[in-house]
PDB file of C-alpha atoms in Angstrom:
ATOM      1  CA  MET A   1     -18.295  36.417  56.984  1.00 94.00           C
ATOM      2  CA  ARG A   2     -20.068  37.662  53.881  1.00 94.00           C
ATOM      3  CA  VAL A   3     -22.325  35.418  51.792  1.00 96.00           C
ATOM      4  CA  PHE A   4     -24.128  35.824  48.483  1.00 96.00           C
ATOM      5  CA  SER A   5     -26.647  33.215  47.310  1.00 97.00           C
ATOM      6  CA  ALA A   6     -29.235  32.961  44.552  1.00 97.00           C
ATOM      7  CA  THR A   7     -30.941  30.651  42.086  1.00 97.00           C
ATOM      8  CA  ASP A   8     -32.437  31.339  38.681  1.00 97.00           C
ATOM      9  CA  ILE A   9     -34.574  29.370  36.233  1.00 96.00           C
ATOM     10  CA  GLY A  10     -32.248  30.237  33.331  1.00 94.00           C
ATOM     11  CA  GLN A  11     -33.267  30.989  29.750  1.00 95.00           C
ATOM     12  CA  LYS A  12     -34.503  27.596  28.510  1.00 92.00           C
ATOM     13  CA  ARG A  13     -36.206  25.691  31.341  1.00 90.00           C
ATOM     14  CA  MET A  14     -39.848  25.882  32.413  1.00 90.00           C
ATOM     15  CA  MET A  15     -39.146  25.015  36.071  1.00 92.00           C
ATOM     16  CA  ASN A  16     -36.356  25.719  38.560  1.00 95.00           C
ATOM     17  CA  GLN A  17     -35.086  22.415  40.001  1.00 96.00           C
ATOM     18  CA  ASP A  18     -32.104  24.036  41.752  1.00 97.00           C
ATOM     19  CA  PHE A  19     -32.235  24.975  45.421  1.00 97.00           C
ATOM     20  CA  VAL A  20     -29.850  26.728  47.820  1.00 98.00           C
ATOM     21  CA  PHE A  21     -29.640  27.045  51.573  1.00 98.00           C
ATOM     22  CA  ALA A  22     -27.246  29.525  53.180  1.00 98.00           C
ATOM     23  CA  SER A  23     -27.031  30.347  56.878  1.00 98.00           C
ATOM     24  CA  ILE A  24     -24.221  32.223  58.602  1.00 97.00           C
ATOM     25  CA  GLU A  25     -26.023  31.563  61.892  1.00 97.00           C
ATOM     26  CA  PRO A  26     -25.622  28.234  63.725  1.00 98.00           C
ATOM     27  CA  VAL A  27     -27.660  25.284  62.483  1.00 98.00           C
ATOM     28  CA  GLY A  28     -27.691  22.720  65.268  1.00 98.00           C
ATOM     29  CA  ASN A  29     -24.086  22.204  66.323  1.00 98.00           C
ATOM     30  CA  LEU A  30     -22.701  23.607  63.069  1.00 98.00           C
ATOM     31  CA  PRO A  31     -21.695  27.281  63.207  1.00 98.00           C
ATOM     32  CA  ASN A  32     -23.014  27.848  59.659  1.00 98.00           C
ATOM     33  CA  LEU A  33     -24.251  25.793  56.726  1.00 98.00           C
ATOM     34  CA  PHE A  34     -24.303  26.175  52.942  1.00 98.00           C
ATOM     35  CA  VAL A  35     -25.959  23.770  50.495  1.00 98.00           C
ATOM     36  CA  VAL A  36     -26.536  23.662  46.724  1.00 98.00           C
ATOM     37  CA  ALA A  37     -28.838  21.000  45.279  1.00 98.00           C
ATOM     38  CA  ASP A  38     -29.764  20.309  41.645  1.00 97.00           C
ATOM     39  CA  GLY A  39     -32.810  18.064  41.327  1.00 96.00           C
ATOM     40  CA  MET A  40     -33.552  15.560  38.601  1.00 93.00           C
ATOM     41  CA  GLY A  41     -36.755  13.779  37.614  1.00 80.00           C
ATOM     42  CA  GLY A  42     -39.771  14.396  35.419  1.00 69.00           C
ATOM     43  CA  HIS A  43     -42.720  16.730  36.085  1.00 65.00           C
ATOM     44  CA  ASN A  44     -42.315  18.224  39.580  1.00 75.00           C
ATOM     45  CA  ALA A  45     -40.058  15.466  40.913  1.00 92.00           C
ATOM     46  CA  GLY A  46     -36.716  17.224  40.417  1.00 92.00           C
ATOM     47  CA  ASP A  47     -37.996  20.407  42.017  1.00 94.00           C
ATOM     48  CA  PHE A  48     -39.365  18.385  44.943  1.00 96.00           C
ATOM     49  CA  ALA A  49     -36.187  16.286  45.336  1.00 97.00           C
ATOM     50  CA  SER A  50     -33.840  19.260  45.674  1.00 97.00           C
ATOM     51  CA  ARG A  51     -36.067  21.249  48.043  1.00 97.00           C
ATOM     52  CA  TYR A  52     -37.120  18.275  50.139  1.00 98.00           C
ATOM     53  CA  GLY A  53     -33.604  16.824  50.258  1.00 98.00           C
ATOM     54  CA  VAL A  54     -32.159  20.083  51.582  1.00 98.00           C
ATOM     55  CA  SER A  55     -34.968  20.489  54.121  1.00 98.00           C
ATOM     56  CA  VAL A  56     -34.371  16.956  55.437  1.00 98.00           C
ATOM     57  CA  LEU A  57     -30.626  17.614  55.672  1.00 98.00           C
ATOM     58  CA  VAL A  58     -31.172  20.875  57.565  1.00 98.00           C
ATOM     59  CA  GLU A  59     -33.623  19.283  60.022  1.00 98.00           C
ATOM     60  CA  SER A  60     -31.212  16.390  60.580  1.00 98.00           C
ATOM     61  CA  VAL A  61     -28.380  18.834  61.315  1.00 98.00           C
ATOM     62  CA  LYS A  62     -30.561  20.704  63.808  1.00 98.00           C
ATOM     63  CA  ARG A  63     -31.259  17.501  65.745  1.00 98.00           C
ATOM     64  CA  ASP A  64     -27.814  15.872  65.511  1.00 98.00           C
ATOM     65  CA  PRO A  65     -26.050  15.694  68.908  1.00 98.00           C
ATOM     66  CA  ASN A  66     -22.601  15.263  67.320  1.00 97.00           C
ATOM     67  CA  PHE A  67     -20.047  18.055  67.129  1.00 96.00           C
ATOM     68  CA  ASN A  68     -17.910  16.487  64.396  1.00 98.00           C
ATOM     69  CA  PRO A  69     -18.932  18.470  61.277  1.00 98.00           C
ATOM     70  CA  VAL A  70     -18.216  15.625  58.850  1.00 98.00           C
ATOM     71  CA  ARG A  71     -20.348  13.225  60.858  1.00 98.00           C
ATOM     72  CA  VAL A  72     -23.172  15.769  61.156  1.00 98.00           C
ATOM     73  CA  ILE A  73     -23.260  16.448  57.401  1.00 98.00           C
ATOM     74  CA  ARG A  74     -22.961  12.746  56.598  1.00 98.00           C
ATOM     75  CA  HIS A  75     -25.985  11.970  58.763  1.00 98.00           C
ATOM     76  CA  GLY A  76     -27.925  14.777  57.053  1.00 98.00           C
ATOM     77  CA  ILE A  77     -27.211  13.579  53.520  1.00 98.00           C
ATOM     78  CA  GLU A  78     -27.955   9.988  54.458  1.00 98.00           C
ATOM     79  CA  ALA A  79     -31.291  11.101  55.947  1.00 98.00           C
ATOM     80  CA  ALA A  80     -32.096  13.038  52.784  1.00 98.00           C
ATOM     81  CA  ASN A  81     -31.253   9.978  50.690  1.00 98.00           C
ATOM     82  CA  SER A  82     -33.592   7.746  52.726  1.00 98.00           C
ATOM     83  CA  GLN A  83     -36.466  10.218  52.784  1.00 98.00           C
ATOM     84  CA  ILE A  84     -36.361  10.990  49.042  1.00 97.00           C
ATOM     85  CA  LEU A  85     -36.404   7.253  48.312  1.00 96.00           C
ATOM     86  CA  GLU A  86     -39.365   6.801  50.660  1.00 96.00           C
ATOM     87  CA  GLN A  87     -41.308   9.601  48.982  1.00 95.00           C
ATOM     88  CA  ALA A  88     -40.647   8.073  45.552  1.00 94.00           C
ATOM     89  CA  ARG A  89     -41.920   4.701  46.763  1.00 93.00           C
ATOM     90  CA  ARG A  90     -45.124   6.319  48.010  1.00 94.00           C
ATOM     91  CA  ASP A  91     -45.746   8.292  44.816  1.00 93.00           C
ATOM     92  CA  PRO A  92     -45.105   6.479  41.491  1.00 90.00           C
ATOM     93  CA  SER A  93     -45.028   9.816  39.622  1.00 90.00           C
ATOM     94  CA  MET A  94     -41.836  10.632  41.507  1.00 92.00           C
ATOM     95  CA  GLU A  95     -40.071   7.349  40.776  1.00 90.00           C
ATOM     96  CA  GLY A  96     -36.431   7.871  39.777  1.00 90.00           C
ATOM     97  CA  MET A  97     -36.131  11.353  41.252  1.00 95.00           C
ATOM     98  CA  GLY A  98     -32.963  12.453  42.980  1.00 96.00           C
ATOM     99  CA  THR A  99     -30.708  15.419  43.530  1.00 97.00           C
ATOM    100  CA  THR A 100     -27.084  16.403  43.542  1.00 97.00           C
ATOM    101  CA  MET A 101     -25.894  17.935  46.781  1.00 98.00           C
ATOM    102  CA  VAL A 102     -22.812  19.890  47.767  1.00 98.00           C
ATOM    103  CA  ALA A 103     -22.714  21.058  51.384  1.00 98.00           C
ATOM    104  CA  ALA A 104     -20.161  22.987  53.409  1.00 98.00           C
ATOM    105  CA  THR A 105     -19.612  24.400  56.867  1.00 98.00           C
ATOM    106  CA  ILE A 106     -16.786  26.646  58.059  1.00 98.00           C
ATOM    107  CA  VAL A 107     -15.391  25.878  61.501  1.00 98.00           C
ATOM    108  CA  GLY A 108     -12.543  28.157  62.547  1.00 96.00           C
ATOM    109  CA  ASN A 109     -10.032  28.219  59.695  1.00 96.00           C
ATOM    110  CA  TYR A 110     -11.336  25.065  58.021  1.00 98.00           C
ATOM    111  CA  ALA A 111     -14.111  24.391  55.528  1.00 98.00           C
ATOM    112  CA  TYR A 112     -15.616  20.916  55.637  1.00 98.00           C
ATOM    113  CA  VAL A 113     -17.219  19.911  52.356  1.00 98.00           C
ATOM    114  CA  ALA A 114     -19.446  17.019  51.250  1.00 98.00           C
ATOM    115  CA  ASN A 115     -20.416  16.225  47.678  1.00 98.00           C
ATOM    116  CA  VAL A 116     -22.691  13.863  45.752  1.00 98.00           C
ATOM    117  CA  GLY A 117     -23.205  14.451  42.024  1.00 96.00           C
ATOM    118  CA  ASP A 118     -21.852  17.187  39.770  1.00 94.00           C
ATOM    119  CA  SER A 119     -22.628  20.349  41.707  1.00 97.00           C
ATOM    120  CA  ARG A 120     -19.308  21.887  42.659  1.00 97.00           C
ATOM    121  CA  LEU A 121     -17.325  23.736  45.293  1.00 98.00           C
ATOM    122  CA  TYR A 122     -14.359  25.868  44.241  1.00 98.00           C
ATOM    123  CA  LEU A 123     -11.682  27.524  46.351  1.00 98.00           C
ATOM    124  CA  ALA A 124     -10.579  30.947  45.167  1.00 97.00           C
ATOM    125  CA  ALA A 125      -7.175  31.836  46.557  1.00 96.00           C
ATOM    126  CA  ASP A 126      -4.080  32.781  44.538  1.00 95.00           C
ATOM    127  CA  THR A 127      -5.564  30.369  42.011  1.00 96.00           C
ATOM    128  CA  PHE A 128      -9.055  29.017  41.350  1.00 97.00           C
ATOM    129  CA  VAL A 129      -9.354  25.312  42.116  1.00 97.00           C
ATOM    130  CA  GLN A 130     -12.265  22.897  41.886  1.00 96.00           C
ATOM    131  CA  VAL A 131     -12.215  21.073  45.230  1.00 98.00           C
ATOM    132  CA  THR A 132     -15.007  18.578  44.590  1.00 97.00           C
ATOM    133  CA  GLN A 133     -14.917  15.917  41.883  1.00 93.00           C
ATOM    134  CA  ASP A 134     -17.885  15.589  39.545  1.00 92.00           C
ATOM    135  CA  HIS A 135     -19.689  12.276  39.775  1.00 88.00           C
ATOM    136  CA  SER A 136     -20.601  12.113  36.112  1.00 79.00           C
ATOM    137  CA  LEU A 137     -19.970   9.867  33.135  1.00 73.00           C
ATOM    138  CA  ILE A 138     -17.973  12.506  31.292  1.00 73.00           C
ATOM    139  CA  ALA A 139     -15.881  13.442  34.336  1.00 72.00           C
ATOM    140  CA  GLU A 140     -14.920   9.776  34.682  1.00 73.00           C
ATOM    141  CA  MET A 141     -13.861   9.730  31.026  1.00 74.00           C
ATOM    142  CA  VAL A 142     -11.726  12.834  31.594  1.00 72.00           C
ATOM    143  CA  ARG A 143     -10.089  11.260  34.653  1.00 75.00           C
ATOM    144  CA  LEU A 144      -9.331   8.132  32.606  1.00 70.00           C
ATOM    145  CA  GLY A 145      -7.790  10.228  29.825  1.00 74.00           C
ATOM    146  CA  GLU A 146     -10.477   9.285  27.304  1.00 71.00           C
ATOM    147  CA  LEU A 147     -11.574  12.901  26.837  1.00 72.00           C
ATOM    148  CA  THR A 148      -9.921  16.276  27.267  1.00 70.00           C
ATOM    149  CA  LYS A 149     -11.567  18.941  29.417  1.00 72.00           C
ATOM    150  CA  GLU A 150     -12.258  20.905  26.241  1.00 68.00           C
ATOM    151  CA  GLN A 151     -14.014  17.919  24.639  1.00 64.00           C
ATOM    152  CA  ALA A 152     -15.968  17.271  27.817  1.00 67.00           C
ATOM    153  CA  ARG A 153     -17.315  20.810  27.987  1.00 68.00           C
ATOM    154  CA  ASN A 154     -19.570  20.360  24.953  1.00 68.00           C
ATOM    155  CA  HIS A 155     -20.103  16.589  25.075  1.00 67.00           C
ATOM    156  CA  PRO A 156     -23.766  15.546  24.546  1.00 66.00           C
ATOM    157  CA  ASP A 157     -23.637  13.182  27.562  1.00 65.00           C
ATOM    158  CA  LYS A 158     -22.199  15.697  30.025  1.00 67.00           C
ATOM    159  CA  ASN A 159     -25.411  15.753  32.109  1.00 72.00           C
ATOM    160  CA  ILE A 160     -25.360  12.014  32.914  1.00 78.00           C
ATOM    161  CA  ILE A 161     -24.431  11.740  36.592  1.00 86.00           C
ATOM    162  CA  THR A 162     -23.160   8.588  38.290  1.00 92.00           C
ATOM    163  CA  ARG A 163     -24.148   9.458  41.868  1.00 94.00           C
ATOM    164  CA  ALA A 164     -27.143  11.262  43.319  1.00 95.00           C
ATOM    165  CA  VAL A 165     -28.997  11.624  46.603  1.00 97.00           C
ATOM    166  CA  GLY A 166     -32.222   9.609  46.654  1.00 96.00           C
ATOM    167  CA  THR A 167     -31.660   7.084  43.872  1.00 93.00           C
ATOM    168  CA  LEU A 168     -30.165   4.101  45.738  1.00 95.00           C
ATOM    169  CA  ASP A 169     -30.594   2.611  49.206  1.00 95.00           C
ATOM    170  CA  THR A 170     -27.106   3.785  50.183  1.00 96.00           C
ATOM    171  CA  VAL A 171     -25.379   6.973  49.098  1.00 97.00           C
ATOM    172  CA  LYS A 172     -21.623   7.362  48.627  1.00 97.00           C
ATOM    173  CA  ILE A 173     -20.427  10.774  49.762  1.00 98.00           C
ATOM    174  CA  ASP A 174     -17.074  12.445  49.076  1.00 98.00           C
ATOM    175  CA  PHE A 175     -15.622  14.603  51.865  1.00 98.00           C
ATOM    176  CA  PHE A 176     -12.939  17.282  51.720  1.00 98.00           C
ATOM    177  CA  ASP A 177     -11.418  19.655  54.258  1.00 97.00           C
ATOM    178  CA  ILE A 178      -9.793  22.928  53.277  1.00 97.00           C
ATOM    179  CA  LEU A 179      -7.491  25.158  55.298  1.00 98.00           C
ATOM    180  CA  LEU A 180      -8.709  28.705  54.676  1.00 98.00           C
ATOM    181  CA  GLU A 181      -6.599  31.844  54.654  1.00 96.00           C
ATOM    182  CA  PRO A 182      -7.525  35.541  54.672  1.00 95.00           C
ATOM    183  CA  GLY A 183      -8.809  36.618  51.269  1.00 94.00           C
ATOM    184  CA  ASN A 184     -10.027  33.145  50.294  1.00 97.00           C
ATOM    185  CA  GLN A 185     -13.499  32.703  48.834  1.00 97.00           C
ATOM    186  CA  LEU A 186     -15.652  29.611  48.305  1.00 98.00           C
ATOM    187  CA  VAL A 187     -17.915  29.243  45.279  1.00 98.00           C
ATOM    188  CA  MET A 188     -20.623  26.574  45.303  1.00 98.00           C
ATOM    189  CA  CYS A 189     -22.747  26.045  42.208  1.00 98.00           C
ATOM    190  CA  SER A 190     -24.898  23.739  40.129  1.00 97.00           C
ATOM    191  CA  ASP A 191     -23.835  22.722  36.635  1.00 94.00           C
ATOM    192  CA  GLY A 192     -26.077  25.463  35.279  1.00 95.00           C
ATOM    193  CA  LEU A 193     -23.241  27.821  36.155  1.00 97.00           C
ATOM    194  CA  SER A 194     -20.192  25.625  35.502  1.00 94.00           C
ATOM    195  CA  ASN A 195     -21.488  24.503  32.076  1.00 92.00           C
ATOM    196  CA  MET A 196     -22.153  28.067  30.935  1.00 94.00           C
ATOM    197  CA  VAL A 197     -19.308  30.051  32.532  1.00 95.00           C
ATOM    198  CA  THR A 198     -15.674  28.930  32.428  1.00 94.00           C
ATOM    199  CA  ASP A 199     -13.641  28.599  35.607  1.00 95.00           C
ATOM    200  CA  GLU A 200     -11.541  31.534  34.457  1.00 95.00           C
ATOM    201  CA  GLU A 201     -14.643  33.711  34.038  1.00 96.00           C
ATOM    202  CA  ILE A 202     -16.016  32.721  37.450  1.00 97.00           C
ATOM    203  CA  TYR A 203     -12.696  33.572  39.093  1.00 97.00           C
ATOM    204  CA  ALA A 204     -12.519  36.940  37.342  1.00 95.00           C
ATOM    205  CA  GLU A 205     -16.062  37.848  38.415  1.00 93.00           C
ATOM    206  CA  ILE A 206     -15.684  37.043  42.107  1.00 94.00           C
ATOM    207  CA  LEU A 207     -12.383  38.921  42.342  1.00 93.00           C
ATOM    208  CA  LYS A 208     -14.290  42.105  41.478  1.00 88.00           C
ATOM    209  CA  ASP A 209     -15.518  43.724  44.680  1.00 81.00           C
ATOM    210  CA  THR A 210     -17.893  46.341  43.300  1.00 76.00           C
ATOM    211  CA  GLY A 211     -20.414  46.119  46.125  1.00 74.00           C
ATOM    212  CA  GLU A 212     -22.789  44.190  43.851  1.00 81.00           C
ATOM    213  CA  ASP A 213     -24.223  40.750  44.620  1.00 93.00           C
ATOM    214  CA  LYS A 214     -21.594  38.295  43.378  1.00 96.00           C
ATOM    215  CA  ALA A 215     -24.091  35.432  43.044  1.00 96.00           C
ATOM    216  CA  LYS A 216     -26.381  37.548  40.887  1.00 96.00           C
ATOM    217  CA  ARG A 217     -23.458  38.658  38.735  1.00 96.00           C
ATOM    218  CA  LEU A 218     -22.502  35.040  38.073  1.00 97.00           C
ATOM    219  CA  ILE A 219     -26.105  34.133  37.250  1.00 97.00           C
ATOM    220  CA  ASP A 220     -26.322  37.078  34.854  1.00 97.00           C
ATOM    221  CA  LYS A 221     -23.129  35.838  33.197  1.00 97.00           C
ATOM    222  CA  ALA A 222     -24.546  32.316  32.778  1.00 97.00           C
ATOM    223  CA  ASN A 223     -27.755  33.695  31.288  1.00 97.00           C
ATOM    224  CA  ALA A 224     -25.823  35.974  28.958  1.00 97.00           C
ATOM    225  CA  ASN A 225     -23.915  32.911  27.753  1.00 95.00           C
ATOM    226  CA  GLY A 226     -27.138  31.052  26.951  1.00 95.00           C
ATOM    227  CA  GLY A 227     -28.650  30.042  30.302  1.00 94.00           C
ATOM    228  CA  LYS A 228     -29.414  26.509  29.111  1.00 93.00           C
ATOM    229  CA  ASP A 229     -30.145  25.183  32.605  1.00 93.00           C
ATOM    230  CA  ASN A 230     -31.261  26.332  36.047  1.00 96.00           C
ATOM    231  CA  ILE A 231     -28.486  28.125  37.929  1.00 97.00           C
ATOM    232  CA  ALA A 232     -27.632  28.011  41.641  1.00 98.00           C
ATOM    233  CA  VAL A 233     -24.752  29.892  43.253  1.00 98.00           C
ATOM    234  CA  ILE A 234     -23.382  30.546  46.734  1.00 98.00           C
ATOM    235  CA  VAL A 235     -20.279  32.711  47.233  1.00 97.00           C
ATOM    236  CA  VAL A 236     -18.776  32.723  50.730  1.00 97.00           C
ATOM    237  CA  GLU A 237     -16.142  35.155  51.961  1.00 96.00           C
ATOM    238  CA  PRO A 238     -15.183  33.571  55.306  1.00 96.00           C
ATOM    239  CA  PHE A 239     -13.097  36.372  56.775  1.00 93.00           C
ATOM    240  CA  THR A 240     -15.073  39.512  56.010  1.00 85.00           C
ATOM    241  CA  ASN A 241     -17.261  41.146  58.651  1.00 68.00           C
ATOM    242  CA  GLU A 242     -19.952  42.530  56.386  1.00 47.00           C
ATOM    243  CA  VAL A 243     -23.042  40.385  55.738  1.00 44.00           C
ATOM    244  CA  GLU A 244     -24.826  40.709  52.407  1.00 46.00           C
ATOM    245  CA  GLU A 245     -28.530  39.844  52.519  1.00 41.00           C
ATOM    246  CA  CYS A 246     -29.414  37.833  49.442  1.00 41.00           C
TER     247      CYS A 246
END
């Protein structure tokens, strides 16, 4: 397995509220774990929500006695949801904070994926497919046929999300499982990448195997296109033997 991961503040923001976790080593009963989180909230709250939410998830996974990967990740996201809410209740300056979260683990030939919010996971195979569904106002309008994907890309309300970790007492999580084949790649990212780089451009970049860091290349592309938001990227090549330190 080869993994590339990185975050960047982008060109316009004063603070990086994105956070990534990537481990090819076992985390609790999971053989590996990859997480992208994009925090929201004023002052330091968004930065805190993404970092704290991922740390709570990781600690929950380490302690979870279950071997079912979906159950383990569910418990972790639910724990993160509860703990972020509790922190916000203790500190009024953090009221309303939350974070998106997309998490994945690869067990054998399957990837198990969980998603809350509009951070994404793509599967690169013969085609490039968005596996997760965005939980956002504009994505809902696209699904209902009220907007085209082209209209949605530059819509002023595209950053309004309809689900997040840490904003309500219960969190609704989407789960997906993917059968992986040799040559497949997974791309996980915050909207700082997907809003600045088209799916076609992402696919073209990760197909290049130049020996360079694929996550950094994608971040450079987003910044070259304007870098209007923080950027978080994880690229996973499940069936390669070389490990890239990021």
